[in-house]
CSV table of C-alpha atoms in Angstrom, one decimal:
chain,number,residue,atom,x,y,z
A,2,MET,CA,-0.1,0.0,-0.2
A,3,GLU,CA,2.7,2.4,0.8
A,4,SER,CA,4.6,1.6,-2.5
A,5,GLY,CA,1.2,2.2,-4.3
A,6,ASN,CA,0.9,5.6,-2.6
A,7,ALA,CA,4.2,7.0,-3.6
A,8,ASN,CA,3.7,6.1,-7.1
A,9,ASP,CA,0.2,7.8,-7.1
A,10,CYS,CA,2.1,11.3,-5.5
A,11,THR,CA,4.9,10.7,-8.1
A,12,GLN,CA,2.2,10.8,-10.9
A,13,GLN,CA,0.4,13.4,-9.3
A,14,GLU,CA,4.0,15.6,-9.3
A,15,ARG,CA,4.5,14.6,-13.0
A,16,GLU,CA,0.8,16.0,-13.9
A,17,GLN,CA,1.4,19.1,-12.0
A,18,VAL,CA,4.7,19.8,-13.8
A,19,LYS,CA,2.9,19.1,-17.1
A,20,GLU,CA,-0.2,20.8,-16.5
A,21,PHE,CA,0.7,23.9,-14.6
A,22,GLY,CA,4.8,24.2,-14.8
A,23,SER,CA,4.5,23.8,-10.9
A,24,ALA,CA,6.4,21.3,-8.5
A,25,LEU,CA,6.4,20.9,-4.2
A,26,SER,CA,9.6,20.2,-3.1
A,27,LYS,CA,10.0,19.2,0.7
A,28,SER,CA,13.0,19.2,3.0
A,29,GLU,CA,14.0,19.9,6.7
A,30,LYS,CA,14.3,23.7,5.6
A,31,GLY,CA,10.8,23.5,4.5
A,32,SER,CA,8.2,22.8,1.7
A,33,VAL,CA,8.7,25.1,-1.5
A,34,TYR,CA,6.0,25.4,-4.0
A,35,THR,CA,7.6,26.4,-7.3
A,36,LEU,CA,5.5,28.0,-9.9
A,37,THR,CA,6.3,29.2,-13.4
A,38,ILE,CA,4.9,32.1,-15.3
A,39,ILE,CA,6.0,31.7,-18.8
A,40,GLY,CA,5.3,32.6,-22.4
A,41,GLN,CA,2.0,34.6,-22.8
A,42,ILE,CA,-0.3,35.1,-19.9
A,43,GLU,CA,-3.6,34.1,-21.1
A,44,GLY,CA,-6.8,35.9,-20.2
A,45,HIS,CA,-10.4,36.1,-21.3
A,46,GLN,CA,-9.5,35.1,-25.1
A,47,VAL,CA,-7.9,31.6,-25.6
A,48,ALA,CA,-4.2,32.1,-27.3
A,49,PRO,CA,-3.4,30.0,-30.6
A,50,GLU,CA,-2.2,26.5,-29.8
A,51,THR,CA,1.1,26.9,-30.8
A,52,THR,CA,1.7,29.8,-28.2
A,53,LYS,CA,3.0,28.9,-24.9
A,54,THR,CA,0.9,30.4,-22.2
A,55,THR,CA,0.2,31.0,-18.4
A,56,LYS,CA,-3.8,30.4,-18.0
A,57,TYR,CA,-4.7,32.7,-15.0
A,58,GLU,CA,-7.8,30.5,-14.8
A,59,HIS,CA,-5.5,27.4,-13.3
A,60,VAL,CA,-3.1,30.1,-11.4
A,61,LEU,CA,-5.6,31.9,-9.5
A,62,PRO,CA,-7.0,28.7,-7.5
A,63,LEU,CA,-3.7,27.3,-7.2
A,64,LEU,CA,-2.3,30.3,-5.2
A,65,ALA,CA,-5.5,30.4,-3.0
A,66,ASN,CA,-4.6,26.4,-2.5
A,67,ILE,CA,-1.1,27.5,-1.8
A,68,GLU,CA,-1.8,30.1,0.6
A,69,GLU,CA,-4.4,28.0,2.7
A,70,SER,CA,-2.0,24.8,2.5
A,71,ASP,CA,-0.6,23.8,5.7
A,72,GLU,CA,1.8,21.6,3.6
A,73,ILE,CA,3.6,24.5,2.0
A,74,ASP,CA,5.8,26.9,3.6
A,75,GLY,CA,6.8,29.5,0.9
A,76,LEU,CA,6.4,30.1,-2.9
A,77,LEU,CA,8.9,30.3,-5.7
A,78,LEU,CA,7.7,32.4,-8.6
A,79,LEU,CA,9.8,31.7,-11.6
A,80,LEU,CA,9.3,34.0,-14.6
A,81,ASN,CA,10.0,34.1,-18.2
A,82,THR,CA,7.3,35.9,-19.8
A,83,VAL,CA,6.5,38.3,-22.7
A,84,GLY,CA,3.5,39.5,-21.1
A,85,GLY,CA,-0.2,39.3,-22.0
A,86,ASP,CA,-3.3,40.3,-20.8
A,87,ILE,CA,-3.4,43.0,-18.4
A,88,GLU,CA,-6.1,42.2,-16.2
A,89,ALA,CA,-5.1,38.4,-15.7
A,90,GLY,CA,-1.7,39.5,-15.2
A,91,LEU,CA,-2.9,42.0,-12.6
A,92,ALA,CA,-5.1,39.5,-10.9
A,93,ILE,CA,-2.3,37.1,-10.5
A,94,ALA,CA,0.3,39.8,-9.1
A,95,GLU,CA,-2.4,40.9,-6.6
A,96,LEU,CA,-3.2,37.5,-5.2
A,97,ILE,CA,0.4,37.0,-4.6
A,98,ALA,CA,1.1,40.5,-3.3
A,99,GLY,CA,-1.5,39.5,-0.8
A,100,MET,CA,-0.3,36.2,0.2
A,101,LYS,CA,1.1,36.2,4.1
A,102,LYS,CA,3.4,33.1,3.1
A,103,PRO,CA,6.9,33.8,2.2
A,104,THR,CA,7.3,34.6,-1.4
A,105,VAL,CA,10.5,35.1,-3.7
A,106,SER,CA,10.0,36.1,-7.3
A,107,LEU,CA,13.2,35.4,-10.2
A,108,VAL,CA,13.3,36.8,-13.4
A,109,LEU,CA,14.8,34.5,-16.0
A,110,GLY,CA,15.2,35.4,-19.4
A,111,GLY,CA,12.3,38.0,-19.4
A,112,GLY,CA,9.7,39.4,-17.5
A,113,HIS,CA,8.3,41.9,-20.2
A,114,SER,CA,5.4,44.3,-20.3
A,115,ILE,CA,2.7,43.0,-17.7
A,116,GLY,CA,5.2,40.6,-16.3
A,117,VAL,CA,6.7,43.6,-14.6
A,118,PRO,CA,4.2,43.7,-11.8
A,119,LEU,CA,4.6,40.0,-11.5
A,120,ALA,CA,8.2,40.3,-11.0
A,121,VAL,CA,7.6,42.7,-8.2
A,122,CYS,CA,4.3,41.2,-6.3
A,123,ALA,CA,6.7,38.8,-4.2
A,124,LYS,CA,8.0,40.0,-1.0
A,125,LYS,CA,11.5,39.6,-2.4
A,126,SER,CA,12.4,40.1,-6.0
A,127,MET,CA,15.5,38.8,-7.8
A,128,ILE,CA,16.7,38.9,-11.4
A,129,ALA,CA,19.5,37.2,-13.4
A,130,PRO,CA,22.1,39.4,-14.6
A,131,THR,CA,21.4,38.3,-18.2
A,132,ALA,CA,17.4,38.7,-17.9
A,133,SER,CA,15.4,41.5,-19.5
A,134,MET,CA,12.3,43.6,-18.7
A,135,THR,CA,10.4,45.6,-21.1
A,136,ILE,CA,8.4,48.7,-19.6
A,137,HIS,CA,6.1,50.4,-22.0
A,138,PRO,CA,2.7,51.9,-22.0
A,139,VAL,CA,-0.4,50.0,-21.9
A,140,ARG,CA,-1.4,49.4,-25.4
A,141,MET,CA,-4.1,46.8,-27.3
A,142,SER,CA,-4.2,45.0,-30.4
A,143,GLY,CA,-6.9,44.4,-32.6
A,144,THR,CA,-10.2,46.9,-33.3
A,145,ILE,CA,-10.7,49.5,-30.6
A,146,VAL,CA,-13.2,52.3,-30.7
A,147,GLY,CA,-11.7,55.4,-31.4
A,148,ALA,CA,-13.4,57.7,-28.9
A,149,PRO,CA,-11.8,59.9,-25.9
A,150,ALA,CA,-13.2,57.5,-23.6
A,151,THR,CA,-11.2,54.6,-24.6
A,152,TYR,CA,-7.6,56.6,-24.5
A,153,GLU,CA,-9.2,57.7,-20.7
A,154,TYR,CA,-9.5,53.8,-20.1
A,155,PHE,CA,-6.3,53.3,-21.3
A,156,HIS,CA,-5.0,56.1,-19.2
A,157,ARG,CA,-6.5,54.5,-15.7
A,158,VAL,CA,-5.3,51.0,-16.6
A,159,GLN,CA,-1.6,52.5,-17.1
A,160,ASN,CA,-2.1,54.3,-13.7
A,161,GLN,CA,-3.1,51.0,-11.9
A,162,ILE,CA,0.1,49.4,-13.1
A,163,VAL,CA,1.9,52.2,-12.1
A,164,ASP,CA,0.7,52.5,-9.0
A,165,PHE,CA,1.4,48.8,-8.2
A,166,VAL,CA,4.5,48.6,-9.4
A,167,THR,CA,5.8,51.6,-7.5
A,168,ALA,CA,4.1,50.3,-4.3
A,169,ASN,CA,5.6,46.9,-4.6
A,170,SER,CA,9.0,47.9,-5.6
A,171,HIS,CA,11.7,50.7,-4.7
A,172,ILE,CA,11.6,52.6,-7.9
A,173,SER,CA,10.2,56.3,-7.6
A,174,ARG,CA,7.0,56.8,-9.7
A,175,GLN,CA,8.5,59.3,-12.0
A,176,GLN,CA,11.4,56.9,-12.9
A,177,PHE,CA,9.0,54.4,-13.5
A,178,LEU,CA,7.6,56.4,-16.2
A,179,ASN,CA,10.5,57.8,-17.7
A,180,TYR,CA,11.2,54.3,-18.9
A,181,MET,CA,7.8,53.9,-20.0
A,182,MET,CA,7.6,56.6,-22.2
A,183,ALA,CA,11.2,56.7,-23.2
A,184,THR,CA,11.5,57.2,-27.3
A,185,GLY,CA,14.6,55.7,-29.2
A,186,GLU,CA,14.8,52.9,-26.8
A,187,ILE,CA,12.7,50.3,-28.6
A,188,ALA,CA,12.9,50.4,-32.4
A,189,THR,CA,9.2,50.4,-33.1
A,190,ASP,CA,7.5,51.4,-30.0
A,191,VAL,CA,8.1,53.7,-26.8
A,192,GLY,CA,9.2,52.1,-23.8
A,193,THR,CA,12.5,50.8,-22.5
A,194,VAL,CA,14.3,47.7,-22.2
A,195,ILE,CA,16.4,47.4,-18.8
A,196,TYR,CA,18.6,44.3,-17.8
A,197,GLY,CA,19.3,42.6,-14.5
A,198,ARG,CA,22.0,45.0,-13.1
A,199,GLN,CA,20.0,48.5,-14.1
A,200,ALA,CA,16.5,46.6,-12.6
A,201,VAL,CA,18.3,46.5,-9.6
A,202,GLU,CA,20.5,49.8,-9.4
A,203,CYS,CA,16.7,51.8,-10.1
A,204,GLY,CA,15.0,49.8,-7.2
A,205,LEU,CA,12.5,48.0,-9.6
A,206,ILE,CA,14.0,44.6,-8.6
A,207,ASP,CA,15.7,44.1,-4.9
A,208,ARG,CA,18.6,42.2,-5.8
A,209,LEU,CA,20.6,40.1,-8.7
A,210,GLY,CA,20.6,36.4,-8.2
A,211,SER,CA,20.1,32.8,-9.4
A,212,LEU,CA,18.0,29.9,-8.3
A,213,GLY,CA,20.3,29.1,-5.4
A,214,ASP,CA,20.2,32.7,-4.1
A,215,ALA,CA,16.2,32.7,-4.3
A,216,LEU,CA,16.0,29.5,-2.6
A,217,GLU,CA,18.6,30.8,0.1
A,218,THR,CA,16.4,33.7,0.5
A,219,LEU,CA,12.7,31.9,0.6
A,220,HIS,CA,14.1,29.4,3.2
A,221,ARG,CA,15.5,32.0,5.6
A,222,MET,CA,12.1,33.7,5.1
A,223,ILE,CA,10.3,30.4,5.8
A,224,ARG,CA,12.6,30.3,9.3
A,225,THR,CA,11.7,33.7,10.3
A,226,ASP,CA,8.1,32.9,9.6
A,227,ARG,CA,7.8,29.8,11.7
A,228,ARG,CA,9.5,31.4,14.5
A,229,ARG,CA,6.7,34.4,14.5
A,230,ARG,CA,3.8,31.6,14.1
A,231,ASP,CA,5.8,29.8,17.2
A,232,ARG,CA,6.0,33.0,19.2
A,233,GLN,CA,1.9,33.6,18.5
A,234,LYS,CA,1.4,30.2,19.5
A,235,GLU,CA,3.1,30.6,23.0
A,236,LYS,CA,1.4,33.8,23.3
A,237,SER,CA,-2.3,32.1,22.6
A,238,GLY,CA,-1.4,29.2,25.1
A,239,ASN,CA,-0.4,31.6,28.0
């Protein structure tokens, strides 16, 4: 029976990696749930089958389960995304920002567009030296209504993104807007591409790092969180 349960668990873990790009690792340091945000963040419309996507309807309940689970001590968020649906990306970022469990994000490859709020939503953010981040104004493809209300909507959504990023990082609002509205940085667009070290120097990301650094930081946060919970239990016991 024990052997069968182990096999079932292994199969379940394989399915998680295949379906959600996620995995749960357990050690004496704590249990860490690793979640990947890759490709295009899919929102209300289904992306073409040839496009790698992260589906927000999968990620949202998964995050709620991670926060509620007694078997999970912390979340490691690995990002390599081109961006995607604004509302879906912000929804995921808001959920992670609101988690009480230790969270660490690591940008690998790229954290572009709506991937920027996702990169800064964790309690600690890291970026690989070679990773890049594209910061640009809100834009929308396809047919839109050419009315003043449409541009006002774009402006309001853009302000929401700016507010979220500046509230969850150390970059100033003006600096972030300067990156967003820069000309001459991107060949056919307005905006800026910044790389690992620059992202840290401007305060957008907390520090440079790799997988080992991210896990070390997360384990340290887990230890601190455990001590805090132990003190609360002692006080409630008294």
